[in-house]
Amino acid sequence: MIVLVGFMGAGKTTVGHLLSEHLGLPFLDTDLVIEQRAGCSIRQFFAENGEPAFRELESQVVCELVDGSEAVLALGGGAAGHPDTVTRLKSAQVVYLQVTYEEAMLRVAGDQYRPMLSRPGLEELYQHRLSVYDSVATMTVATDGRRPEAISQDVIAQLAGQCQRRPGGGRGDGRGA
Ligand code: S3P
């Protein structure tokens, strides 16, 4: 399972689609699965049920998908903060797409469908999440000023390098390496 994490605007969905094409794996987006399951948009879900309820549903969905069949899976920007998700991600290849706060805002500012964008203290939340992404990542790729295709190629090259270093192609634990 290849899981993409990173802040809103990191390019998880765009790069995830490219990776799924290159690797011949299905692409799954947790936000879309949540919307299907909730029967409403994430914006509406936040408005009606609040963020804690969203985080619970999000964690359930992420854990199910990580346990499911092989795929490229894009997580919502806040998903990696849930303890159950952190535990489940230990069995996955976790690609952290890094983006600076400034570039993330250029990419997503004003998007009405991302309720977290209008919350106070967004930059502090961004700062806090950096260590969360770092702690779950097995691979980190910078995205500022880069085209999605180049980022996707970078991920594929790093995946190939990891397989070569590990005869048999099994996944070791890249954390802390
Ligand atoms: C969120 C990010 C969104 C979505 C929800 C909450 C967050 O996903 O899950 O609006 O807390 O950062 P993207 O990262 O795909 O925008």
mmCIF file of C-alpha atoms and ligand atoms in Angstrom:
data_model
loop_
_atom_site.group_PDB
_atom_site.id
_atom_site.type_symbol
_atom_site.label_atom_id
_atom_site.label_comp_id
_atom_site.label_asym_id
_atom_site.label_seq_id
_atom_site.Cartn_x
_atom_site.Cartn_y
_atom_site.Cartn_z
ATOM 1 C CA MET A 1 0.000 0.000 0.000
ATOM 2 C CA ILE A 2 1.381 3.385 -0.986
ATOM 3 C CA VAL A 3 -0.058 6.147 1.163
ATOM 4 C CA LEU A 4 0.350 9.854 0.450
ATOM 5 C CA VAL A 5 0.372 12.290 3.349
ATOM 6 C CA GLY A 6 0.957 16.034 3.585
ATOM 7 C CA PHE A 7 -0.811 19.329 4.194
ATOM 8 C CA MET A 8 -3.707 20.611 2.098
ATOM 9 C CA GLY A 9 -2.301 21.687 -1.247
ATOM 10 C CA ALA A 10 0.690 19.315 -1.121
ATOM 11 C CA GLY A 11 -0.597 17.628 -4.285
ATOM 12 C CA LYS A 12 -1.630 14.271 -2.805
ATOM 13 C CA THR A 13 -4.548 13.765 -5.187
ATOM 14 C CA THR A 14 -2.775 14.942 -8.339
ATOM 15 C CA VAL A 15 0.444 13.040 -7.638
ATOM 16 C CA GLY A 16 -1.571 10.040 -6.432
ATOM 17 C CA HIS A 17 -3.365 9.796 -9.798
ATOM 18 C CA LEU A 18 -0.034 9.899 -11.635
ATOM 19 C CA LEU A 19 1.507 7.266 -9.359
ATOM 20 C CA SER A 20 -1.483 4.976 -9.782
ATOM 21 C CA GLU A 21 -1.151 5.224 -13.578
ATOM 22 C CA HIS A 22 2.597 4.560 -13.500
ATOM 23 C CA LEU A 23 2.361 1.693 -11.041
ATOM 24 C CA GLY A 24 -0.829 0.147 -12.437
ATOM 25 C CA LEU A 25 -2.567 0.328 -9.070
ATOM 26 C CA PRO A 26 -6.018 1.718 -8.269
ATOM 27 C CA PHE A 27 -6.165 5.238 -6.828
ATOM 28 C CA LEU A 28 -8.200 5.879 -3.688
ATOM 29 C CA ASP A 29 -8.852 9.216 -2.029
ATOM 30 C CA THR A 30 -10.011 8.985 1.591
ATOM 31 C CA ASP A 31 -11.943 12.254 1.313
ATOM 32 C CA LEU A 32 -14.057 10.835 -1.520
ATOM 33 C CA VAL A 33 -14.744 7.587 0.339
ATOM 34 C CA ILE A 34 -15.765 9.608 3.419
ATOM 35 C CA GLU A 35 -18.148 11.697 1.323
ATOM 36 C CA GLN A 36 -19.683 8.558 -0.201
ATOM 37 C CA ARG A 37 -20.103 6.975 3.198
ATOM 38 C CA ALA A 38 -21.455 10.110 4.877
ATOM 39 C CA GLY A 39 -23.730 10.882 1.941
ATOM 40 C CA CYS A 40 -22.696 14.536 1.967
ATOM 41 C CA SER A 41 -19.726 16.776 1.244
ATOM 42 C CA ILE A 42 -16.915 17.148 3.786
ATOM 43 C CA ARG A 43 -17.864 20.792 4.159
ATOM 44 C CA GLN A 44 -21.423 19.800 5.073
ATOM 45 C CA PHE A 45 -20.222 17.025 7.376
ATOM 46 C CA PHE A 46 -18.041 19.499 9.287
ATOM 47 C CA ALA A 47 -20.897 21.989 9.520
ATOM 48 C CA GLU A 48 -23.409 19.427 10.814
ATOM 49 C CA ASN A 49 -21.266 17.140 12.968
ATOM 50 C CA GLY A 50 -18.074 19.029 13.787
ATOM 51 C CA GLU A 51 -14.414 18.147 13.398
ATOM 52 C CA PRO A 52 -14.150 15.410 16.106
ATOM 53 C CA ALA A 53 -16.872 13.335 14.394
ATOM 54 C CA PHE A 54 -15.109 13.848 11.077
ATOM 55 C CA ARG A 55 -11.797 12.623 12.536
ATOM 56 C CA GLU A 56 -13.424 9.442 13.876
ATOM 57 C CA LEU A 57 -15.065 8.609 10.565
ATOM 58 C CA GLU A 58 -11.861 9.520 8.744
ATOM 59 C CA SER A 59 -9.778 7.187 10.904
ATOM 60 C CA GLN A 60 -12.223 4.282 10.384
ATOM 61 C CA VAL A 61 -12.125 4.787 6.626
ATOM 62 C CA VAL A 62 -8.332 5.124 6.486
ATOM 63 C CA CYS A 63 -7.790 1.973 8.582
ATOM 64 C CA GLU A 64 -10.157 -0.041 6.370
ATOM 65 C CA LEU A 65 -8.509 1.183 3.182
ATOM 66 C CA VAL A 66 -4.956 0.590 4.450
ATOM 67 C CA ASP A 67 -5.981 -2.979 5.333
ATOM 68 C CA GLY A 68 -7.597 -3.461 1.912
ATOM 69 C CA SER A 69 -6.140 -4.477 -1.411
ATOM 70 C CA GLU A 70 -3.004 -2.841 -2.802
ATOM 71 C CA ALA A 71 -3.536 0.728 -4.020
ATOM 72 C CA VAL A 72 -2.246 4.279 -4.043
ATOM 73 C CA LEU A 73 -4.116 6.005 -1.237
ATOM 74 C CA ALA A 74 -4.277 9.781 -0.680
ATOM 75 C CA LEU A 75 -5.073 10.796 2.909
ATOM 76 C CA GLY A 76 -6.726 14.057 3.935
ATOM 77 C CA GLY A 77 -4.264 16.554 5.417
ATOM 78 C CA GLY A 78 -5.339 15.905 9.013
ATOM 79 C CA ALA A 79 -5.720 12.128 8.875
ATOM 80 C CA ALA A 80 -2.214 11.171 9.986
ATOM 81 C CA GLY A 81 -2.826 12.783 13.389
ATOM 82 C CA HIS A 82 -5.197 10.063 14.623
ATOM 83 C CA PRO A 83 -3.504 7.453 16.864
ATOM 84 C CA ASP A 84 -5.315 4.495 15.192
ATOM 85 C CA THR A 85 -4.194 5.731 11.798
ATOM 86 C CA VAL A 86 -0.595 6.136 12.978
ATOM 87 C CA THR A 87 -0.606 2.498 14.119
ATOM 88 C CA ARG A 88 -2.125 1.243 10.862
ATOM 89 C CA LEU A 89 0.338 3.185 8.739
ATOM 90 C CA LYS A 90 3.217 1.127 10.149
ATOM 91 C CA SER A 91 2.353 -1.540 7.572
ATOM 92 C CA ALA A 92 2.411 0.879 4.611
ATOM 93 C CA GLN A 93 4.864 2.730 2.430
ATOM 94 C CA VAL A 94 4.118 6.326 3.472
ATOM 95 C CA VAL A 95 5.127 9.106 1.077
ATOM 96 C CA TYR A 96 5.199 12.562 2.625
ATOM 97 C CA LEU A 97 4.701 15.328 0.065
ATOM 98 C CA GLN A 98 6.296 18.405 1.607
ATOM 99 C CA VAL A 99 4.984 21.864 0.839
ATOM 100 C CA THR A 100 5.768 25.204 2.495
ATOM 101 C CA TYR A 101 2.866 27.041 4.085
ATOM 102 C CA GLU A 102 3.177 29.866 1.576
ATOM 103 C CA GLU A 103 3.018 27.574 -1.434
ATOM 104 C CA ALA A 104 0.164 25.530 0.059
ATOM 105 C CA MET A 105 -1.865 28.716 0.481
ATOM 106 C CA LEU A 106 -1.150 29.774 -3.085
ATOM 107 C CA ARG A 107 -2.477 26.411 -4.260
ATOM 108 C CA VAL A 108 -5.646 26.134 -2.133
ATOM 109 C CA ALA A 109 -6.526 29.563 -0.693
ATOM 110 C CA GLY A 110 -10.195 30.357 -0.958
ATOM 111 C CA ASP A 111 -11.287 26.770 -1.635
ATOM 112 C CA GLN A 112 -14.789 26.628 -0.152
ATOM 113 C CA TYR A 113 -14.690 22.845 0.052
ATOM 114 C CA ARG A 114 -11.871 22.739 2.604
ATOM 115 C CA PRO A 115 -13.443 23.783 5.922
ATOM 116 C CA MET A 116 -10.079 23.810 7.737
ATOM 117 C CA LEU A 117 -8.917 26.737 5.602
ATOM 118 C CA SER A 118 -11.261 29.110 7.389
ATOM 119 C CA ARG A 119 -10.306 28.085 10.906
ATOM 120 C CA PRO A 120 -8.191 30.392 13.059
ATOM 121 C CA GLY A 121 -4.559 29.435 13.713
ATOM 122 C CA LEU A 122 -4.093 27.629 10.414
ATOM 123 C CA GLU A 123 -0.375 28.377 10.227
ATOM 124 C CA GLU A 124 0.166 27.011 13.767
ATOM 125 C CA LEU A 125 -1.734 23.886 12.754
ATOM 126 C CA TYR A 126 0.533 23.572 9.718
ATOM 127 C CA GLN A 127 3.635 23.878 11.945
ATOM 128 C CA HIS A 128 2.301 21.259 14.348
ATOM 129 C CA ARG A 129 1.517 18.819 11.574
ATOM 130 C CA LEU A 130 5.023 18.893 10.105
ATOM 131 C CA SER A 131 6.304 16.603 12.863
ATOM 132 C CA VAL A 132 3.242 14.356 12.478
ATOM 133 C CA TYR A 133 3.970 13.845 8.771
ATOM 134 C CA ASP A 134 7.668 13.311 9.506
ATOM 135 C CA SER A 135 6.941 10.654 12.092
ATOM 136 C CA VAL A 136 4.809 8.485 9.782
ATOM 137 C CA ALA A 137 6.807 8.978 6.571
ATOM 138 C CA THR A 138 9.007 6.313 5.033
ATOM 139 C CA MET A 139 9.898 8.676 2.180
ATOM 140 C CA THR A 140 9.822 12.465 1.856
ATOM 141 C CA VAL A 141 9.582 14.440 -1.379
ATOM 142 C CA ALA A 142 9.690 18.255 -1.707
ATOM 143 C CA THR A 143 7.008 19.713 -3.981
ATOM 144 C CA ASP A 144 7.468 23.505 -3.999
ATOM 145 C CA GLY A 145 7.881 24.858 -7.519
ATOM 146 C CA ARG A 146 7.822 21.360 -9.042
ATOM 147 C CA ARG A 147 5.444 19.835 -11.561
ATOM 148 C CA PRO A 148 3.357 16.846 -10.400
ATOM 149 C CA GLU A 149 4.944 14.605 -13.070
ATOM 150 C CA ALA A 150 8.447 15.333 -11.716
ATOM 151 C CA ILE A 151 7.294 14.629 -8.167
ATOM 152 C CA SER A 152 5.697 11.359 -9.229
ATOM 153 C CA GLN A 153 8.902 10.297 -11.049
ATOM 154 C CA ASP A 154 10.886 11.126 -7.930
ATOM 155 C CA VAL A 155 8.642 8.881 -5.804
ATOM 156 C CA ILE A 156 8.922 6.041 -8.317
ATOM 157 C CA ALA A 157 12.723 6.352 -8.416
ATOM 158 C CA GLN A 158 12.906 6.252 -4.626
ATOM 159 C CA LEU A 159 10.587 3.231 -4.497
ATOM 160 C CA ALA A 160 12.766 1.432 -7.036
ATOM 161 C CA GLY A 161 15.902 2.329 -5.046
ATOM 162 C CA GLN A 162 14.388 0.913 -1.875
ATOM 163 C CA CYS A 163 13.552 -2.378 -3.622
ATOM 164 C CA GLN A 164 17.116 -2.680 -4.953
ATOM 165 C CA ARG A 165 18.618 -2.117 -1.533
ATOM 166 C CA ARG A 166 16.370 -4.851 -0.161
ATOM 167 C CA PRO A 167 16.876 -8.140 -2.022
ATOM 168 C CA GLY A 168 13.535 -9.884 -2.410
ATOM 169 C CA GLY A 169 11.782 -6.524 -2.629
ATOM 170 C CA GLY A 170 10.282 -6.723 0.840
ATOM 171 C CA ARG A 171 9.543 -3.569 2.689
ATOM 172 C CA GLY A 172 11.732 -2.871 5.657
ATOM 173 C CA ASP A 173 11.065 -0.040 8.039
ATOM 174 C CA GLY A 174 12.471 3.104 6.460
ATOM 175 C CA ARG A 175 11.740 5.204 9.515
ATOM 176 C CA GLY A 176 14.679 6.878 11.145
ATOM 177 C CA ALA A 177 17.022 5.729 8.384
HETATM 178 C C1 S3P B 1 -8.315 18.450 5.970
HETATM 179 C C2 S3P B 1 -7.877 18.265 4.685
HETATM 180 C C3 S3P B 1 -8.774 17.860 3.592
HETATM 181 C C4 S3P B 1 -10.006 17.123 4.127
HETATM 182 C C5 S3P B 1 -10.668 17.915 5.206
HETATM 183 C C6 S3P B 1 -9.734 18.209 6.383
HETATM 184 C C7 S3P B 1 -7.326 18.866 7.001
HETATM 185 O O1 S3P B 1 -8.084 17.022 2.676
HETATM 186 O O2 S3P B 1 -9.665 15.856 4.631
HETATM 187 O O3 S3P B 1 -11.134 19.100 4.629
HETATM 188 O O4 S3P B 1 -7.644 18.770 8.203
HETATM 189 O O5 S3P B 1 -6.217 19.280 6.626
HETATM 190 P P1 S3P B 1 -6.906 17.549 1.668
HETATM 191 O O6 S3P B 1 -5.622 17.506 2.443
HETATM 192 O O7 S3P B 1 -6.944 16.569 0.568
HETATM 193 O O8 S3P B 1 -7.270 18.925 1.253
#
